[in-house]
mmCIF file of C-alpha atoms and ligand atoms in Angstrom:
data_model
loop_
_atom_site.group_PDB
_atom_site.id
_atom_site.type_symbol
_atom_site.label_atom_id
_atom_site.label_comp_id
_atom_site.label_asym_id
_atom_site.label_seq_id
_atom_site.Cartn_x
_atom_site.Cartn_y
_atom_site.Cartn_z
ATOM 1 C CA MET A 164 -4.728 17.129 25.078
ATOM 2 C CA LYS A 165 -3.968 14.497 24.442
ATOM 3 C CA ARG A 166 -0.916 13.094 22.360
ATOM 4 C CA ILE A 167 -0.689 10.592 19.788
ATOM 5 C CA LEU A 168 2.366 9.400 18.289
ATOM 6 C CA CYS A 169 1.445 8.372 13.874
ATOM 7 C CA VAL A 170 4.069 5.803 12.786
ATOM 8 C CA VAL A 171 5.297 5.606 9.166
ATOM 9 C CA GLY A 172 8.106 3.503 7.414
ATOM 10 C CA ALA A 173 7.194 2.865 3.936
ATOM 11 C CA ARG A 174 5.668 4.258 0.629
ATOM 12 C CA PRO A 175 2.593 2.711 1.532
ATOM 13 C CA ASN A 176 1.659 3.753 4.624
ATOM 14 C CA PHE A 177 2.012 7.635 3.607
ATOM 15 C CA MET A 178 -0.926 7.240 1.609
ATOM 16 C CA LYS A 179 -2.431 6.568 4.507
ATOM 17 C CA ILE A 180 -1.268 8.602 6.823
ATOM 18 C CA ALA A 181 -1.817 12.008 4.721
ATOM 19 C CA PRO A 182 -4.976 12.434 5.390
ATOM 20 C CA ILE A 183 -5.557 10.916 9.130
ATOM 21 C CA MET A 184 -2.776 13.484 10.220
ATOM 22 C CA LYS A 185 -4.890 16.486 8.836
ATOM 23 C CA ALA A 186 -8.077 15.896 9.960
ATOM 24 C CA MET A 187 -6.107 15.146 13.856
ATOM 25 C CA ALA A 188 -4.581 19.000 13.331
ATOM 26 C CA SER A 189 -8.502 20.282 12.864
ATOM 27 C CA TYR A 190 -9.976 17.970 15.644
ATOM 28 C CA GLU A 191 -9.631 20.070 19.072
ATOM 29 C CA GLY A 192 -8.259 17.839 21.675
ATOM 30 C CA ILE A 193 -5.530 15.269 19.907
ATOM 31 C CA LYS A 194 -2.026 16.291 18.989
ATOM 32 C CA ALA A 195 -0.417 14.083 16.809
ATOM 33 C CA LEU A 196 3.398 13.775 16.772
ATOM 34 C CA LEU A 197 4.990 12.005 13.713
ATOM 35 C CA VAL A 198 7.874 9.395 14.068
ATOM 36 C CA HIS A 199 9.225 7.945 10.687
ATOM 37 C CA THR A 200 11.461 4.517 10.523
ATOM 38 C CA GLY A 201 13.300 5.264 7.702
ATOM 39 C CA GLN A 202 12.380 2.034 6.501
ATOM 40 C CA HIS A 203 11.679 3.402 2.891
ATOM 41 C CA TYR A 204 14.442 6.600 2.162
ATOM 42 C CA ASP A 205 15.057 6.906 -1.366
ATOM 43 C CA ASN A 206 13.270 10.272 -2.495
ATOM 44 C CA ALA A 207 11.216 8.579 -4.712
ATOM 45 C CA MET A 208 9.846 6.269 -2.271
ATOM 46 C CA ASN A 209 10.006 8.883 0.215
ATOM 47 C CA HIS A 210 10.436 12.694 0.444
ATOM 48 C CA GLN A 211 8.604 13.299 -2.928
ATOM 49 C CA PHE A 212 5.426 11.834 -1.246
ATOM 50 C CA PHE A 213 5.753 13.919 2.048
ATOM 51 C CA VAL A 214 5.483 17.144 -0.222
ATOM 52 C CA GLU A 215 2.898 15.920 -2.368
ATOM 53 C CA LEU A 216 0.478 14.909 -0.186
ATOM 54 C CA GLY A 217 1.226 17.671 2.365
ATOM 55 C CA ILE A 218 2.689 15.321 5.113
ATOM 56 C CA PRO A 219 3.998 17.844 7.909
ATOM 57 C CA GLU A 220 8.110 17.242 8.472
ATOM 58 C CA PRO A 221 8.457 14.191 10.604
ATOM 59 C CA ASP A 222 8.950 15.058 14.338
ATOM 60 C CA VAL A 223 11.501 12.157 14.532
ATOM 61 C CA ASN A 224 12.967 10.268 11.898
ATOM 62 C CA LEU A 225 14.536 6.838 13.182
ATOM 63 C CA GLU A 226 16.569 5.593 9.881
ATOM 64 C CA VAL A 227 16.674 2.476 9.801
ATOM 65 C CA GLY A 228 17.270 1.932 6.275
ATOM 66 C CA SER A 229 17.078 -1.315 4.694
ATOM 67 C CA GLY A 230 17.822 -5.040 6.148
ATOM 68 C CA SER A 231 16.619 -8.498 6.563
ATOM 69 C CA HIS A 232 13.118 -8.366 8.091
ATOM 70 C CA ALA A 233 14.764 -9.402 11.705
ATOM 71 C CA ILE A 234 17.303 -6.810 11.441
ATOM 72 C CA GLN A 235 14.969 -3.771 10.242
ATOM 73 C CA THR A 236 12.825 -5.177 12.377
ATOM 74 C CA ALA A 237 14.820 -4.944 15.531
ATOM 75 C CA GLU A 238 16.301 -2.093 14.496
ATOM 76 C CA ILE A 239 12.943 0.307 14.353
ATOM 77 C CA MET A 240 11.932 -1.168 18.153
ATOM 78 C CA LYS A 241 15.529 -0.315 19.103
ATOM 79 C CA ARG A 242 15.582 2.901 17.827
ATOM 80 C CA PHE A 243 11.546 3.752 18.364
ATOM 81 C CA GLU A 244 11.408 2.570 22.319
ATOM 82 C CA PRO A 245 14.032 5.966 23.300
ATOM 83 C CA VAL A 246 11.082 8.142 21.935
ATOM 84 C CA VAL A 247 8.186 5.897 23.458
ATOM 85 C CA ASP A 248 10.125 6.570 26.619
ATOM 86 C CA ASN A 249 10.916 10.635 25.329
ATOM 87 C CA GLU A 250 7.301 11.462 24.607
ATOM 88 C CA ASN A 251 5.139 9.098 26.820
ATOM 89 C CA PRO A 252 2.326 9.509 24.604
ATOM 90 C CA ASP A 253 -1.765 8.719 25.312
ATOM 91 C CA ALA A 254 -1.522 6.146 22.105
ATOM 92 C CA ILE A 255 0.535 5.369 19.262
ATOM 93 C CA LEU A 256 -1.234 4.823 16.033
ATOM 94 C CA VAL A 257 -0.220 2.175 13.044
ATOM 95 C CA VAL A 258 -1.028 2.048 9.678
ATOM 96 C CA GLY A 259 -0.892 -1.320 6.890
ATOM 97 C CA ASP A 260 0.896 -4.415 7.592
ATOM 98 C CA VAL A 261 4.502 -3.242 6.756
ATOM 99 C CA ASN A 262 8.000 -4.147 9.093
ATOM 100 C CA SER A 263 7.388 -0.349 10.905
ATOM 101 C CA THR A 264 3.852 -0.956 11.701
ATOM 102 C CA ILE A 265 4.584 -4.669 13.772
ATOM 103 C CA ALA A 266 7.773 -2.790 15.414
ATOM 104 C CA CYS A 267 6.613 0.119 16.674
ATOM 105 C CA ALA A 268 3.163 -1.943 18.057
ATOM 106 C CA LEU A 269 5.768 -4.007 19.878
ATOM 107 C CA VAL A 270 7.357 -1.279 21.205
ATOM 108 C CA ALA A 271 4.153 0.249 22.167
ATOM 109 C CA SER A 272 2.703 -3.299 23.854
ATOM 110 C CA LYS A 273 5.281 -4.148 26.346
ATOM 111 C CA LYS A 274 5.117 -0.557 27.695
ATOM 112 C CA GLY A 275 1.432 -0.665 28.098
ATOM 113 C CA ILE A 276 0.871 2.120 25.193
ATOM 114 C CA PRO A 277 -2.374 1.424 23.582
ATOM 115 C CA ILE A 278 -2.238 0.747 20.235
ATOM 116 C CA VAL A 279 -4.680 2.198 17.436
ATOM 117 C CA HIS A 280 -4.536 0.511 13.834
ATOM 118 C CA VAL A 281 -5.502 1.624 10.520
ATOM 119 C CA GLU A 282 -6.389 -0.637 8.488
ATOM 120 C CA ALA A 283 -6.751 -3.882 10.720
ATOM 121 C CA GLY A 284 -8.556 -7.130 9.482
ATOM 122 C CA LEU A 285 -7.212 -7.610 6.576
ATOM 123 C CA ARG A 286 -6.290 -11.219 5.533
ATOM 124 C CA SER A 287 -4.647 -13.353 2.863
ATOM 125 C CA PHE A 288 -4.294 -16.385 4.514
ATOM 126 C CA ASP A 289 -0.937 -16.395 3.243
ATOM 127 C CA ARG A 290 1.626 -17.033 6.191
ATOM 128 C CA THR A 291 4.489 -17.098 3.801
ATOM 129 C CA MET A 292 3.731 -13.458 3.295
ATOM 130 C CA PRO A 293 5.336 -11.080 5.336
ATOM 131 C CA GLU A 294 2.713 -8.758 5.608
ATOM 132 C CA GLU A 295 0.453 -11.406 6.777
ATOM 133 C CA ILE A 296 2.122 -12.239 10.043
ATOM 134 C CA ASN A 297 2.456 -8.257 10.263
ATOM 135 C CA ARG A 298 -1.458 -7.800 10.375
ATOM 136 C CA VAL A 299 -2.615 -10.505 12.681
ATOM 137 C CA LEU A 300 0.393 -9.955 15.364
ATOM 138 C CA THR A 301 -0.278 -5.952 14.756
ATOM 139 C CA ASP A 302 -4.011 -6.438 14.805
ATOM 140 C CA GLN A 303 -3.566 -9.166 18.167
ATOM 141 C CA ILE A 304 -1.709 -6.520 20.384
ATOM 142 C CA SER A 305 -4.063 -3.441 18.879
ATOM 143 C CA ASP A 306 -6.921 -1.482 21.170
ATOM 144 C CA LEU A 307 -8.473 0.473 18.813
ATOM 145 C CA LEU A 308 -8.943 -1.221 15.226
ATOM 146 C CA PHE A 309 -10.180 0.498 11.993
ATOM 147 C CA THR A 310 -11.270 -1.629 9.514
ATOM 148 C CA THR A 311 -11.785 -0.936 5.554
ATOM 149 C CA GLU A 312 -14.180 -3.791 4.220
ATOM 150 C CA ARG A 313 -16.760 -5.522 6.393
ATOM 151 C CA VAL A 314 -15.027 -9.287 6.159
ATOM 152 C CA ALA A 315 -12.277 -7.919 7.943
ATOM 153 C CA GLU A 316 -14.548 -7.953 11.316
ATOM 154 C CA ASN A 317 -15.098 -11.236 10.431
ATOM 155 C CA ASN A 318 -11.526 -12.253 10.171
ATOM 156 C CA LEU A 319 -10.910 -10.230 13.877
ATOM 157 C CA LEU A 320 -13.727 -11.717 15.964
ATOM 158 C CA ARG A 321 -12.527 -15.105 14.885
ATOM 159 C CA GLU A 322 -9.051 -14.104 15.939
ATOM 160 C CA GLY A 323 -10.363 -13.911 19.481
ATOM 161 C CA ILE A 324 -10.333 -9.739 19.071
ATOM 162 C CA ALA A 325 -13.694 -8.098 21.038
ATOM 163 C CA GLY A 326 -16.262 -6.436 18.862
ATOM 164 C CA GLU A 327 -16.145 -3.120 20.851
ATOM 165 C CA ARG A 328 -12.878 -2.310 19.544
ATOM 166 C CA ILE A 329 -13.493 -2.608 15.517
ATOM 167 C CA HIS A 330 -14.808 0.263 13.942
ATOM 168 C CA PHE A 331 -16.006 -0.161 10.053
ATOM 169 C CA VAL A 332 -14.954 3.374 8.796
ATOM 170 C CA GLY A 333 -13.675 3.314 5.652
ATOM 171 C CA ASN A 334 -10.561 3.621 3.716
ATOM 172 C CA VAL A 335 -8.228 5.848 4.310
ATOM 173 C CA MET A 336 -5.868 5.371 0.995
ATOM 174 C CA ILE A 337 -9.267 6.302 -1.024
ATOM 175 C CA ASP A 338 -9.335 9.376 1.078
ATOM 176 C CA THR A 339 -5.786 10.265 -0.233
ATOM 177 C CA LEU A 340 -7.257 9.240 -3.335
ATOM 178 C CA HIS A 341 -10.495 11.765 -3.663
ATOM 179 C CA HIS A 342 -8.689 14.657 -2.478
ATOM 180 C CA ASN A 343 -5.606 14.217 -4.918
ATOM 181 C CA LEU A 344 -7.943 13.473 -8.092
ATOM 182 C CA PRO A 345 -7.909 16.687 -9.741
ATOM 183 C CA ARG A 346 -4.471 17.394 -9.092
ATOM 184 C CA ALA A 347 -3.209 14.013 -10.850
ATOM 185 C CA VAL A 348 -0.751 14.133 -13.280
ATOM 186 C CA SER A 349 -1.624 13.627 -16.631
ATOM 187 C CA PRO A 350 0.658 10.701 -17.961
ATOM 188 C CA LYS A 351 1.136 12.875 -21.182
ATOM 189 C CA ASP A 352 3.157 14.865 -18.948
ATOM 190 C CA THR A 353 4.815 11.827 -17.492
ATOM 191 C CA PHE A 354 6.429 9.883 -20.637
ATOM 192 C CA SER A 355 7.334 12.700 -22.669
ATOM 193 C CA ASP A 356 7.458 10.178 -25.517
ATOM 194 C CA GLU A 357 4.798 10.534 -28.244
ATOM 195 C CA HIS A 358 4.647 7.183 -29.411
ATOM 196 C CA PHE A 359 3.023 5.909 -25.379
ATOM 197 C CA SER A 360 0.870 9.086 -24.527
ATOM 198 C CA SER A 361 -0.889 8.953 -27.692
ATOM 199 C CA LYS A 362 -2.095 4.989 -27.408
ATOM 200 C CA PRO A 363 -4.162 3.129 -24.899
ATOM 201 C CA TYR A 364 -1.408 1.538 -22.327
ATOM 202 C CA ALA A 365 -1.687 -0.781 -20.019
ATOM 203 C CA ALA A 366 0.367 -0.151 -16.324
ATOM 204 C CA LEU A 367 2.592 -2.431 -14.589
ATOM 205 C CA THR A 368 4.166 -2.870 -10.878
ATOM 206 C CA LEU A 369 5.873 -5.915 -9.170
ATOM 207 C CA HIS A 370 7.383 -6.470 -6.203
ATOM 208 C CA ARG A 371 6.377 -8.794 -3.741
ATOM 209 C CA PRO A 372 9.216 -11.104 -2.589
ATOM 210 C CA SER A 373 7.195 -13.830 -4.374
ATOM 211 C CA ASN A 374 7.412 -12.140 -7.883
ATOM 212 C CA VAL A 375 10.899 -10.792 -7.796
ATOM 213 C CA ASP A 376 13.139 -12.898 -5.652
ATOM 214 C CA ASP A 377 12.835 -15.903 -7.855
ATOM 215 C CA LYS A 378 14.691 -16.166 -11.170
ATOM 216 C CA ASP A 379 12.057 -18.461 -12.893
ATOM 217 C CA THR A 380 9.132 -16.790 -11.520
ATOM 218 C CA LEU A 381 10.135 -13.019 -12.398
ATOM 219 C CA THR A 382 11.456 -14.580 -15.984
ATOM 220 C CA SER A 383 8.260 -15.783 -16.418
ATOM 221 C CA LEU A 384 6.602 -13.145 -15.416
ATOM 222 C CA LEU A 385 8.050 -10.619 -17.605
ATOM 223 C CA GLU A 386 8.074 -12.979 -20.735
ATOM 224 C CA THR A 387 4.174 -12.752 -20.229
ATOM 225 C CA ILE A 388 4.558 -8.814 -20.172
ATOM 226 C CA ARG A 389 6.503 -9.339 -23.104
ATOM 227 C CA GLU A 390 3.558 -11.160 -25.005
ATOM 228 C CA ILE A 391 0.983 -8.572 -23.548
ATOM 229 C CA SER A 392 2.794 -6.011 -25.048
ATOM 230 C CA LYS A 393 2.404 -6.988 -28.878
ATOM 231 C CA LYS A 394 -1.162 -6.203 -28.505
ATOM 232 C CA ILE A 395 -0.887 -2.861 -26.218
ATOM 233 C CA ASN A 396 2.073 -0.673 -24.644
ATOM 234 C CA VAL A 397 3.042 -1.363 -21.452
ATOM 235 C CA VAL A 398 4.435 0.670 -18.902
ATOM 236 C CA PHE A 399 6.598 0.015 -15.800
ATOM 237 C CA PRO A 400 7.504 2.177 -12.590
ATOM 238 C CA VAL A 401 10.054 -0.133 -11.111
ATOM 239 C CA HIS A 402 10.413 -0.769 -7.474
ATOM 240 C CA PRO A 403 13.883 -1.109 -5.948
ATOM 241 C CA ARG A 404 13.951 -3.767 -5.301
ATOM 242 C CA THR A 405 12.629 -5.566 -8.556
ATOM 243 C CA LYS A 406 15.257 -2.557 -10.004
ATOM 244 C CA GLY A 407 17.868 -4.866 -8.109
ATOM 245 C CA LYS A 408 16.544 -8.159 -8.843
ATOM 246 C CA ILE A 409 16.521 -7.043 -12.291
ATOM 247 C CA ASP A 410 20.266 -6.373 -12.281
ATOM 248 C CA HIS A 411 20.993 -9.314 -10.328
ATOM 249 C CA PHE A 412 19.534 -12.205 -12.027
ATOM 250 C CA GLY A 413 20.628 -10.554 -15.488
ATOM 251 C CA LEU A 414 17.275 -10.206 -17.044
ATOM 252 C CA ASN A 415 17.666 -6.683 -17.988
ATOM 253 C CA HIS A 416 17.328 -8.076 -21.966
ATOM 254 C CA LEU A 417 13.594 -8.698 -20.975
ATOM 255 C CA LEU A 418 12.740 -4.835 -20.809
ATOM 256 C CA GLU A 419 14.144 -4.172 -24.145
ATOM 257 C CA ASN A 420 11.395 -3.766 -25.717
ATOM 258 C CA PRO A 421 10.237 -0.482 -27.527
ATOM 259 C CA ARG A 422 6.192 -1.041 -26.347
ATOM 260 C CA LEU A 423 7.635 -1.099 -22.514
ATOM 261 C CA LEU A 424 8.379 1.744 -21.278
ATOM 262 C CA VAL A 425 10.479 1.137 -17.893
ATOM 263 C CA LEU A 426 10.614 4.167 -15.761
ATOM 264 C CA PRO A 427 11.981 5.227 -12.052
ATOM 265 C CA PRO A 428 8.872 5.226 -9.307
ATOM 266 C CA LEU A 429 7.106 7.337 -9.613
ATOM 267 C CA GLY A 430 5.682 9.924 -7.570
ATOM 268 C CA TYR A 431 1.992 9.648 -6.166
ATOM 269 C CA LEU A 432 0.326 12.233 -8.260
ATOM 270 C CA GLU A 433 2.308 11.006 -11.248
ATOM 271 C CA MET A 434 1.067 7.490 -10.250
ATOM 272 C CA LEU A 435 -2.802 8.334 -9.775
ATOM 273 C CA GLY A 436 -2.696 9.834 -13.312
ATOM 274 C CA LEU A 437 -0.986 6.614 -14.902
ATOM 275 C CA MET A 438 -3.686 4.709 -13.242
ATOM 276 C CA ARG A 439 -6.437 6.598 -13.543
ATOM 277 C CA ASP A 440 -6.137 6.262 -17.681
ATOM 278 C CA ALA A 441 -4.923 2.885 -18.033
ATOM 279 C CA LYS A 442 -6.683 0.431 -19.848
ATOM 280 C CA LEU A 443 -5.685 -2.130 -17.497
ATOM 281 C CA PHE A 444 -3.881 -2.189 -14.471
ATOM 282 C CA LEU A 445 -1.270 -5.525 -13.904
ATOM 283 C CA THR A 446 0.039 -5.487 -10.212
ATOM 284 C CA ASP A 447 1.398 -7.367 -7.209
ATOM 285 C CA SER A 448 0.552 -4.464 -4.995
ATOM 286 C CA GLY A 449 -1.989 -4.073 -2.040
ATOM 287 C CA GLY A 450 -2.928 -0.406 -2.688
ATOM 288 C CA ILE A 451 -3.143 -0.855 -6.550
ATOM 289 C CA GLN A 452 -5.918 -3.128 -6.045
ATOM 290 C CA GLU A 453 -7.858 -0.834 -3.803
ATOM 291 C CA GLU A 454 -7.162 2.012 -5.636
ATOM 292 C CA THR A 455 -8.055 0.601 -9.236
ATOM 293 C CA THR A 456 -11.169 -0.237 -7.671
ATOM 294 C CA ALA A 457 -11.719 3.236 -6.243
ATOM 295 C CA LEU A 458 -11.306 4.140 -10.281
ATOM 296 C CA GLY A 459 -13.275 1.861 -11.861
ATOM 297 C CA VAL A 460 -10.013 0.920 -13.867
ATOM 298 C CA PRO A 461 -9.950 -3.388 -14.634
ATOM 299 C CA CYS A 462 -6.838 -4.594 -12.629
ATOM 300 C CA ILE A 463 -5.328 -8.234 -12.794
ATOM 301 C CA THR A 464 -3.606 -9.217 -9.365
ATOM 302 C CA LEU A 465 -0.305 -11.243 -10.478
ATOM 303 C CA ARG A 466 -1.000 -13.092 -6.913
ATOM 304 C CA ASN A 467 -2.841 -16.268 -6.081
ATOM 305 C CA ASN A 468 -4.546 -14.793 -3.091
ATOM 306 C CA THR A 469 -5.425 -11.236 -1.098
ATOM 307 C CA GLU A 470 -5.993 -9.469 1.508
ATOM 308 C CA ARG A 471 -8.723 -6.777 0.055
ATOM 309 C CA ARG A 472 -11.277 -9.492 -1.019
ATOM 310 C CA ILE A 473 -13.897 -6.452 -1.758
ATOM 311 C CA THR A 474 -11.743 -5.490 -4.302
ATOM 312 C CA ILE A 475 -12.674 -9.012 -6.077
ATOM 313 C CA ASP A 476 -16.380 -9.121 -4.836
ATOM 314 C CA GLU A 477 -17.343 -6.052 -5.261
ATOM 315 C CA GLY A 478 -14.364 -3.984 -7.573
ATOM 316 C CA THR A 479 -12.655 -4.299 -10.825
ATOM 317 C CA ASN A 480 -10.055 -6.902 -9.323
ATOM 318 C CA THR A 481 -9.135 -10.349 -10.830
ATOM 319 C CA LEU A 482 -6.738 -12.772 -9.363
ATOM 320 C CA ALA A 483 -4.273 -14.279 -11.782
ATOM 321 C CA GLY A 484 -1.262 -15.521 -9.984
ATOM 322 C CA GLN A 485 1.838 -16.467 -11.800
ATOM 323 C CA ASP A 486 0.297 -18.365 -14.669
ATOM 324 C CA ARG A 487 1.168 -17.283 -18.071
ATOM 325 C CA GLU A 488 -2.536 -18.505 -19.737
ATOM 326 C CA LYS A 489 -4.339 -17.105 -17.276
ATOM 327 C CA ILE A 490 -3.163 -14.023 -17.278
ATOM 328 C CA LEU A 491 -3.206 -14.106 -20.886
ATOM 329 C CA SER A 492 -6.624 -14.782 -21.466
ATOM 330 C CA LEU A 493 -7.600 -12.287 -18.214
ATOM 331 C CA PHE A 494 -5.881 -9.882 -20.025
ATOM 332 C CA SER A 495 -7.447 -10.775 -23.852
ATOM 333 C CA ASP A 496 -10.786 -10.810 -21.775
ATOM 334 C CA ILE A 497 -10.446 -7.220 -20.798
ATOM 335 C CA MET A 498 -9.224 -6.242 -24.568
ATOM 336 C CA GLU A 499 -12.760 -7.281 -26.399
ATOM 337 C CA THR A 500 -15.115 -6.748 -22.996
ATOM 338 C CA GLY A 501 -13.176 -4.006 -21.247
ATOM 339 C CA GLY A 502 -13.302 -6.251 -18.041
ATOM 340 C CA LYS A 503 -14.933 -5.787 -14.559
ATOM 341 C CA THR A 504 -16.874 -2.537 -13.923
ATOM 342 C CA GLY A 505 -17.071 -2.968 -10.342
ATOM 343 C CA LYS A 506 -18.796 -0.529 -8.084
ATOM 344 C CA ILE A 507 -17.657 1.624 -5.120
ATOM 345 C CA PRO A 508 -17.298 -0.360 -1.838
ATOM 346 C CA GLU A 509 -19.077 1.122 0.945
ATOM 347 C CA PHE A 510 -17.585 3.935 2.939
ATOM 348 C CA TRP A 511 -14.597 4.102 0.365
ATOM 349 C CA ASP A 512 -16.026 8.082 0.046
ATOM 350 C CA GLY A 513 -13.292 10.290 1.423
ATOM 351 C CA LYS A 514 -14.086 10.440 4.794
ATOM 352 C CA ALA A 515 -12.875 7.774 6.647
ATOM 353 C CA SER A 516 -10.196 9.618 8.114
ATOM 354 C CA LEU A 517 -13.070 12.245 9.955
ATOM 355 C CA ARG A 518 -14.158 8.577 11.046
ATOM 356 C CA ILE A 519 -11.587 7.663 12.804
ATOM 357 C CA VAL A 520 -10.892 10.872 14.219
ATOM 358 C CA GLU A 521 -14.123 11.281 15.615
ATOM 359 C CA ILE A 522 -14.194 7.939 17.608
ATOM 360 C CA MET A 523 -10.684 8.442 18.568
ATOM 361 C CA GLY A 524 -11.225 11.464 20.261
ATOM 362 C CA ASN A 525 -14.153 9.764 22.304
ATOM 363 C CA TRP A 526 -12.410 6.802 22.959
ATOM 364 C CA LEU A 527 -9.450 8.887 24.238
ATOM 365 C CA GLN A 528 -12.186 11.078 26.293
ATOM 366 C CA ALA A 529 -13.866 7.973 27.541
ATOM 367 C CA GLY A 530 -10.115 7.033 29.318
ATOM 368 C CA LYS A 531 -9.744 4.321 26.664
HETATM 369 C C1 LIG B 127 8.187 -2.778 1.527
HETATM 370 C C2 LIG B 127 6.655 -3.936 2.434
HETATM 371 C C3 LIG B 127 5.553 -4.062 1.555
HETATM 372 C C4 LIG B 127 5.229 -2.765 0.587
HETATM 373 C C5 LIG B 127 6.528 -2.069 0.340
HETATM 374 C C6 LIG B 127 5.828 -0.809 -0.584
HETATM 375 C C7 LIG B 127 7.236 -5.100 4.430
HETATM 376 C C8 LIG B 127 7.546 -6.232 5.343
HETATM 377 N N1 LIG B 127 7.382 -4.934 2.988
HETATM 378 O O1 LIG B 127 8.348 -3.531 1.092
HETATM 379 O O2 LIG B 127 4.413 -4.699 2.001
HETATM 380 O O3 LIG B 127 4.129 -3.307 -0.122
HETATM 381 O O4 LIG B 127 7.075 -1.884 1.204
HETATM 382 O O5 LIG B 127 7.253 -0.390 -1.415
HETATM 383 O O6 LIG B 127 7.221 -3.851 5.659
HETATM 384 N N2 LIG B 127 14.965 0.184 -1.408
HETATM 385 C C9 LIG B 127 15.456 1.124 -2.093
HETATM 386 N N3 LIG B 127 15.089 2.342 -1.414
HETATM 387 C C10 LIG B 127 14.393 2.512 -0.868
HETATM 388 C C11 LIG B 127 13.281 1.343 -0.383
HETATM 389 C C12 LIG B 127 13.996 -0.194 -0.024
HETATM 390 O O7 LIG B 127 16.625 1.009 -3.006
HETATM 391 O O8 LIG B 127 13.727 3.889 0.096
HETATM 392 C C13 LIG B 127 15.492 -1.358 -1.654
HETATM 393 C C14 LIG B 127 16.721 -1.674 -0.955
HETATM 394 O O9 LIG B 127 17.363 -2.676 -1.565
HETATM 395 C C15 LIG B 127 15.286 -2.697 -0.226
HETATM 396 C C16 LIG B 127 14.619 -3.358 -0.947
HETATM 397 O O10 LIG B 127 14.560 -2.002 -2.171
HETATM 398 O O11 LIG B 127 16.939 -3.738 0.676
HETATM 399 C C17 LIG B 127 13.846 -3.754 -0.372
HETATM 400 O O12 LIG B 127 12.875 -2.782 1.106
HETATM 401 P P1 LIG B 127 11.859 -2.949 1.994
HETATM 402 O O13 LIG B 127 11.339 -1.830 2.714
HETATM 403 O O14 LIG B 127 12.417 -3.585 2.874
HETATM 404 O O15 LIG B 127 10.771 -3.808 1.556
HETATM 405 P P2 LIG B 127 9.818 -3.520 0.102
HETATM 406 O O16 LIG B 127 10.200 -4.839 -0.744
HETATM 407 O O17 LIG B 127 9.713 -2.293 -0.143
#
């Protein structure tokens, strides 16, 4: 029996690990252990997802919590090393691009433990983005790399990664979406507010440091949302980082608007219902760009670049950056024409985790 140490830390990891843990549980020859770094710890950012997505209780929780990037990454490494020593796994598996991903991969790499990276090869080509550093470095030290879109393979080959390590398998987050869509919570139940539940709405999320850590940028974005709310109701579940910044910069008055519904972070099933029924989504999240493409909902991405190229080329996504005029013009276009309809990208079919586990099983049998 081969033993794999799977790692999660932050909210977007949970939707990715859920179908992988499930596929491993029914695959003979692999035993998966789950390590939670504790990067996200609030109930709304963490525990609720485990319950809703049926992720098994972590075997180990490192309980690192928040900190600067250096402190958080270093603390994860320090606490992950004895777990690796203790468990001596045949490989570790990391997903996505958060600090937990690179921290644990780095520990394993120094110990000669093979690394599997799920969602490899995505590139925004923007090194001011902390996740871009995490992606590039994790891929460099990974032994088996699973990609969600074809362009990712070219990115990896260009960075000198051997082609035989790379496997295009599709998108595990879309496995989770397919599996849970029938259970999605209707927005009518999420916002009991009659005024909101009976009308079309736009949904909004914001949490990237480049959007929320600078007072002028955040002010301008919230003012643009106020403009949009004159035409359509807006529902805004607020990430804790963003809430902290709004309080800190004294911007709460920009949220006092009867056509803007401010909510705490939502669980997965509520978020899925919110996305499914939205007229459009405005976001800086990576995952929501992909989920809206899978659901056929137009998405305006409040960033100047994206690592998820296929959502632009084939999906419903358009980049708007932070520019007020551009955001408003894309918004008007969606209101008038319905926006991009897009198509479902190749292999975003709900079976990515099955492909991953099959390939991993053979790879482990072959002795890596
Ligand atoms: C992290 C990821 C980002 C991902 C996002 C999804 C990195 C570099 N960033 O960003 O890629 O898109 O998660 O949410 O790994 N906080 C709480 N409760 C929590 C977690 C965080 O209050 O459970 C607050 C703390 O004030 C913390 C801040 O949010 O300092 C930021 O958390 P952190 O994990 O550093 O980064 P995120 O912005 O969540």
